[in-house]
Amino acid sequence: MTTRVNEIPSGGRSGRSTWARGVALVALCTLATGCGFFGSGNETMGVVWDTPADRKAEWRGTGAWLAGDTLVRSRFDAVTGFDAATGERSWEHVPPGRSSACHSTADTARSVLVLVRDGDGASSPAKDKSCTTVVAIDMQDGHELWQARLSEPDPPRLQDSSVSAGGGVAVLLQQDQLRAVDVRTGKPRWKAALPKDCVPGRTAAAEHQIAAVLA
């Protein structure tokens, strides 16, 4: 894992293509109209900043979230934090070796992004392609907060997006159980056994409830 802070060059890791296009919009309006979009016509909206387009990027692990004044963008090869007002890159988290992101989710109220990635490997045949490594990243500075391992059930999970974050917890699949850990510390909060012969699919976390799709 590599985290670089401030003055990051515009390119990603070697052999990777440029960042997928991102756009920030701002509404400029007068105090007299109360910033209403349907006011007297004095309001305007335009592009404040954007990033180079990359249509060849893999779709896995992609996402974008706003946490305070930081816009966090996740891709298969890295997670990057931008100043939401200027578009300046402030940090970058790069998975180790040849590993890549399978899924990403975030608890923006606690400024934590939870990334699921596959295993590291010196060459493609040796690479562990199972998406069982979970990494929590501070969305303000890009530092790693904790790591955890997911178990691989038999039969396999329906999809890589069975990890969710919200309401102060991250929900993980471990040993045929759904386990909730504190989203900032990784400490255990609770666990729930899955019904027999059920295959877990997508989960979603809110402030007071957790939803899970089982098949």
CSV table of C-alpha atoms in Angstrom, one decimal:
chain,number,residue,atom,x,y,z
A,1,MET,CA,0.0,0.0,0.0
A,2,THR,CA,1.3,3.5,-0.9
A,3,THR,CA,-0.2,6.8,0.3
A,4,ARG,CA,1.2,10.0,-1.3
A,5,VAL,CA,0.3,13.4,0.1
A,6,ASN,CA,0.4,16.7,-1.8
A,7,GLU,CA,2.1,17.6,-5.1
A,8,ILE,CA,1.2,14.3,-6.7
A,9,PRO,CA,2.1,14.0,-10.4
A,10,SER,CA,-0.8,13.9,-12.8
A,11,GLY,CA,-0.1,10.3,-13.9
A,12,GLY,CA,-1.1,7.1,-12.0
A,13,ARG,CA,1.2,4.1,-11.5
A,14,SER,CA,3.3,3.1,-14.5
A,15,GLY,CA,1.5,1.2,-17.2
A,16,ARG,CA,-1.9,2.6,-16.0
A,17,SER,CA,-3.9,5.0,-18.1
A,18,THR,CA,-5.0,8.5,-16.9
A,19,TRP,CA,-7.8,9.2,-14.5
A,20,ALA,CA,-11.4,8.8,-15.5
A,21,ARG,CA,-13.1,12.1,-16.2
A,22,GLY,CA,-14.6,13.9,-13.2
A,23,VAL,CA,-16.5,17.2,-13.1
A,24,ALA,CA,-17.3,19.6,-10.3
A,25,LEU,CA,-20.2,22.0,-10.8
A,26,VAL,CA,-21.1,25.1,-8.8
A,27,ALA,CA,-24.2,27.2,-8.7
A,28,LEU,CA,-23.6,30.9,-8.5
A,29,CYS,CA,-26.6,32.9,-7.2
A,30,THR,CA,-27.5,36.1,-5.4
A,31,LEU,CA,-28.5,36.4,-1.8
A,32,ALA,CA,-31.6,38.3,-2.8
A,33,THR,CA,-33.1,35.2,-4.5
A,34,GLY,CA,-32.1,32.8,-1.8
A,35,CYS,CA,-30.0,30.7,-4.2
A,36,GLY,CA,-33.2,29.4,-5.9
A,37,PHE,CA,-32.6,27.6,-9.2
A,38,PHE,CA,-36.0,28.9,-10.5
A,39,GLY,CA,-35.5,32.6,-9.6
A,40,SER,CA,-35.0,35.7,-11.8
A,41,GLY,CA,-32.5,34.2,-14.2
A,42,ASN,CA,-29.4,35.6,-12.4
A,43,GLU,CA,-28.2,32.1,-11.5
A,44,THR,CA,-25.5,30.3,-13.5
A,45,MET,CA,-24.0,26.8,-13.4
A,46,GLY,CA,-20.6,25.9,-14.9
A,47,VAL,CA,-17.6,23.6,-14.7
A,48,VAL,CA,-15.2,24.6,-12.0
A,49,TRP,CA,-12.6,21.8,-12.7
A,50,ASP,CA,-12.4,18.4,-14.3
A,51,THR,CA,-9.9,15.6,-14.8
A,52,PRO,CA,-8.7,13.9,-18.1
A,53,ALA,CA,-11.0,11.3,-19.6
A,54,ASP,CA,-10.1,7.6,-19.6
A,55,ARG,CA,-12.7,5.4,-21.3
A,56,LYS,CA,-10.5,2.3,-21.1
A,57,ALA,CA,-10.6,2.1,-17.3
A,58,GLU,CA,-12.0,-1.0,-15.7
A,59,TRP,CA,-15.4,-0.5,-14.1
A,60,ARG,CA,-14.7,-2.5,-10.9
A,61,GLY,CA,-14.1,-0.5,-7.8
A,62,THR,CA,-15.2,2.8,-9.2
A,63,GLY,CA,-17.1,5.4,-7.3
A,64,ALA,CA,-17.0,9.0,-6.1
A,65,TRP,CA,-18.0,10.5,-2.7
A,66,LEU,CA,-17.9,13.9,-1.0
A,67,ALA,CA,-16.7,14.0,2.6
A,68,GLY,CA,-16.5,17.5,3.9
A,69,ASP,CA,-14.3,19.5,1.5
A,70,THR,CA,-12.7,16.4,0.0
A,71,LEU,CA,-14.0,14.7,-3.1
A,72,VAL,CA,-12.8,11.0,-3.1
A,73,ARG,CA,-12.7,9.0,-6.3
A,74,SER,CA,-12.1,5.3,-6.4
A,75,ARG,CA,-10.9,3.3,-9.4
A,76,PHE,CA,-9.6,-0.2,-9.9
A,77,ASP,CA,-6.0,0.9,-9.5
A,78,ALA,CA,-6.1,3.7,-6.9
A,79,VAL,CA,-8.1,5.9,-4.7
A,80,THR,CA,-7.6,9.7,-4.9
A,81,GLY,CA,-8.6,12.6,-2.8
A,82,PHE,CA,-9.3,16.0,-4.4
A,83,ASP,CA,-9.9,19.4,-2.9
A,84,ALA,CA,-13.6,19.8,-3.9
A,85,ALA,CA,-13.3,23.5,-4.5
A,86,THR,CA,-10.1,23.6,-6.7
A,87,GLY,CA,-9.7,20.0,-8.0
A,88,GLU,CA,-6.1,19.8,-6.6
A,89,ARG,CA,-5.1,16.3,-5.7
A,90,SER,CA,-4.2,16.1,-2.0
A,91,TRP,CA,-3.5,12.3,-1.5
A,92,GLU,CA,-3.5,9.0,-3.3
A,93,HIS,CA,-3.8,5.4,-2.0
A,94,VAL,CA,-2.4,2.7,-4.4
A,95,PRO,CA,-3.0,-1.0,-3.7
A,96,PRO,CA,0.2,-3.0,-3.3
A,97,GLY,CA,1.8,-4.8,-6.2
A,98,ARG,CA,-0.6,-5.9,-8.9
A,99,SER,CA,-3.7,-6.0,-6.7
A,100,SER,CA,-6.7,-4.1,-7.8
A,101,ALA,CA,-10.0,-2.9,-6.3
A,102,CYS,CA,-13.0,-5.1,-6.6
A,103,HIS,CA,-15.5,-2.9,-4.8
A,104,SER,CA,-15.6,0.4,-2.8
A,105,THR,CA,-18.1,1.9,-0.5
A,106,ALA,CA,-18.1,4.8,2.0
A,107,ASP,CA,-19.5,6.1,5.2
A,108,THR,CA,-19.2,9.8,4.3
A,109,ALA,CA,-20.5,11.0,7.7
A,110,ARG,CA,-17.5,9.4,9.3
A,111,SER,CA,-15.1,10.2,6.4
A,112,VAL,CA,-14.2,6.5,5.8
A,113,LEU,CA,-13.9,4.7,2.5
A,114,VAL,CA,-14.0,0.9,2.6
A,115,LEU,CA,-12.2,-0.8,-0.3
A,116,VAL,CA,-12.3,-4.5,-1.2
A,117,ARG,CA,-9.3,-5.7,-3.3
A,118,ASP,CA,-7.9,-8.9,-4.6
A,119,GLY,CA,-4.6,-10.5,-3.7
A,120,ASP,CA,-1.1,-9.3,-4.6
A,121,GLY,CA,1.0,-11.3,-7.1
A,122,ALA,CA,4.3,-10.8,-8.9
A,123,SER,CA,2.8,-12.1,-12.1
A,124,SER,CA,-0.7,-12.6,-13.4
A,125,PRO,CA,-0.7,-16.5,-13.0
A,126,ALA,CA,0.4,-16.1,-9.3
A,127,LYS,CA,-2.1,-13.4,-8.5
A,128,ASP,CA,-4.8,-14.3,-6.0
A,129,LYS,CA,-8.0,-13.1,-7.8
A,130,SER,CA,-10.3,-13.6,-4.8
A,131,CYS,CA,-11.7,-10.4,-3.5
A,132,THR,CA,-11.1,-11.0,0.2
A,133,THR,CA,-9.0,-8.1,1.5
A,134,VAL,CA,-10.8,-5.2,3.1
A,135,VAL,CA,-9.0,-1.9,3.7
A,136,ALA,CA,-10.5,1.2,5.4
A,137,ILE,CA,-9.1,4.5,4.3
A,138,ASP,CA,-9.5,7.9,5.9
A,139,MET,CA,-11.1,10.1,3.3
A,140,GLN,CA,-9.5,13.3,4.6
A,141,ASP,CA,-5.8,12.3,4.3
A,142,GLY,CA,-5.7,8.8,2.6
A,143,HIS,CA,-4.2,7.0,5.5
A,144,GLU,CA,-5.1,3.3,6.1
A,145,LEU,CA,-7.2,2.9,9.2
A,146,TRP,CA,-7.5,-0.9,9.4
A,147,GLN,CA,-7.5,-4.2,7.4
A,148,ALA,CA,-9.7,-7.3,7.6
A,149,ARG,CA,-10.1,-10.5,5.6
A,150,LEU,CA,-13.4,-11.8,4.1
A,151,SER,CA,-14.1,-15.5,4.0
A,152,GLU,CA,-15.0,-17.2,0.8
A,153,PRO,CA,-18.2,-19.1,1.3
A,154,ASP,CA,-19.2,-22.3,-0.5
A,155,PRO,CA,-20.9,-21.7,-2.9
A,156,PRO,CA,-19.2,-18.3,-3.6
A,157,ARG,CA,-20.8,-14.9,-3.0
A,158,LEU,CA,-23.2,-13.6,-5.6
A,159,GLN,CA,-21.2,-10.4,-6.1
A,160,ASP,CA,-18.1,-8.5,-4.9
A,161,SER,CA,-20.3,-5.8,-3.4
A,162,SER,CA,-21.3,-7.7,-0.3
A,163,VAL,CA,-19.4,-5.2,1.9
A,164,SER,CA,-21.2,-2.1,2.9
A,165,ALA,CA,-20.5,0.9,5.2
A,166,GLY,CA,-22.8,3.4,6.9
A,167,GLY,CA,-24.1,4.3,10.4
A,168,GLY,CA,-20.6,4.1,11.8
A,169,VAL,CA,-20.1,0.4,10.9
A,170,ALA,CA,-18.7,-1.7,8.1
A,171,VAL,CA,-20.5,-4.9,7.4
A,172,LEU,CA,-18.3,-7.8,6.4
A,173,LEU,CA,-18.8,-11.5,5.5
A,174,GLN,CA,-16.6,-13.7,7.7
A,175,GLN,CA,-17.1,-17.4,8.3
A,176,ASP,CA,-20.7,-17.5,7.0
A,177,GLN,CA,-21.6,-14.7,9.3
A,178,LEU,CA,-22.3,-11.0,8.7
A,179,ARG,CA,-20.0,-9.1,11.1
A,180,ALA,CA,-20.2,-5.4,11.8
A,181,VAL,CA,-17.0,-3.6,12.8
A,182,ASP,CA,-16.5,0.0,13.8
A,183,VAL,CA,-15.9,1.8,10.5
A,184,ARG,CA,-13.0,3.9,11.9
A,185,THR,CA,-11.3,1.5,14.2
A,186,GLY,CA,-12.2,-2.0,12.8
A,187,LYS,CA,-13.2,-3.2,16.3
A,188,PRO,CA,-16.1,-5.8,16.4
A,189,ARG,CA,-19.6,-4.4,17.1
A,190,TRP,CA,-21.9,-7.4,16.4
A,191,LYS,CA,-22.4,-10.5,14.3
A,192,ALA,CA,-25.4,-12.3,12.7
A,193,ALA,CA,-25.4,-15.9,11.5
A,194,LEU,CA,-26.6,-16.5,7.9
A,195,PRO,CA,-29.4,-19.0,7.4
A,196,LYS,CA,-28.2,-22.4,6.3
A,197,ASP,CA,-27.4,-22.9,2.6
A,198,CYS,CA,-27.9,-19.2,1.9
A,199,VAL,CA,-25.6,-17.3,-0.4
A,200,PRO,CA,-25.0,-13.7,0.5
A,201,GLY,CA,-25.4,-11.0,-2.1
A,202,ARG,CA,-25.5,-7.2,-1.6
A,203,THR,CA,-25.6,-5.5,1.8
A,204,ALA,CA,-26.6,-2.0,2.7
A,205,ALA,CA,-25.9,-0.1,5.9
A,206,ALA,CA,-27.9,2.8,7.3
A,207,GLU,CA,-27.9,4.6,10.7
A,208,HIS,CA,-30.2,2.1,12.5
A,209,GLN,CA,-30.7,-0.8,10.1
A,210,ILE,CA,-28.7,-3.3,7.9
A,211,ALA,CA,-30.2,-4.9,4.8
A,212,ALA,CA,-28.8,-8.0,3.2
A,213,VAL,CA,-29.8,-9.9,0.0
A,214,LEU,CA,-29.6,-13.7,0.5
A,215,ALA,CA,-30.2,-16.4,-2.1
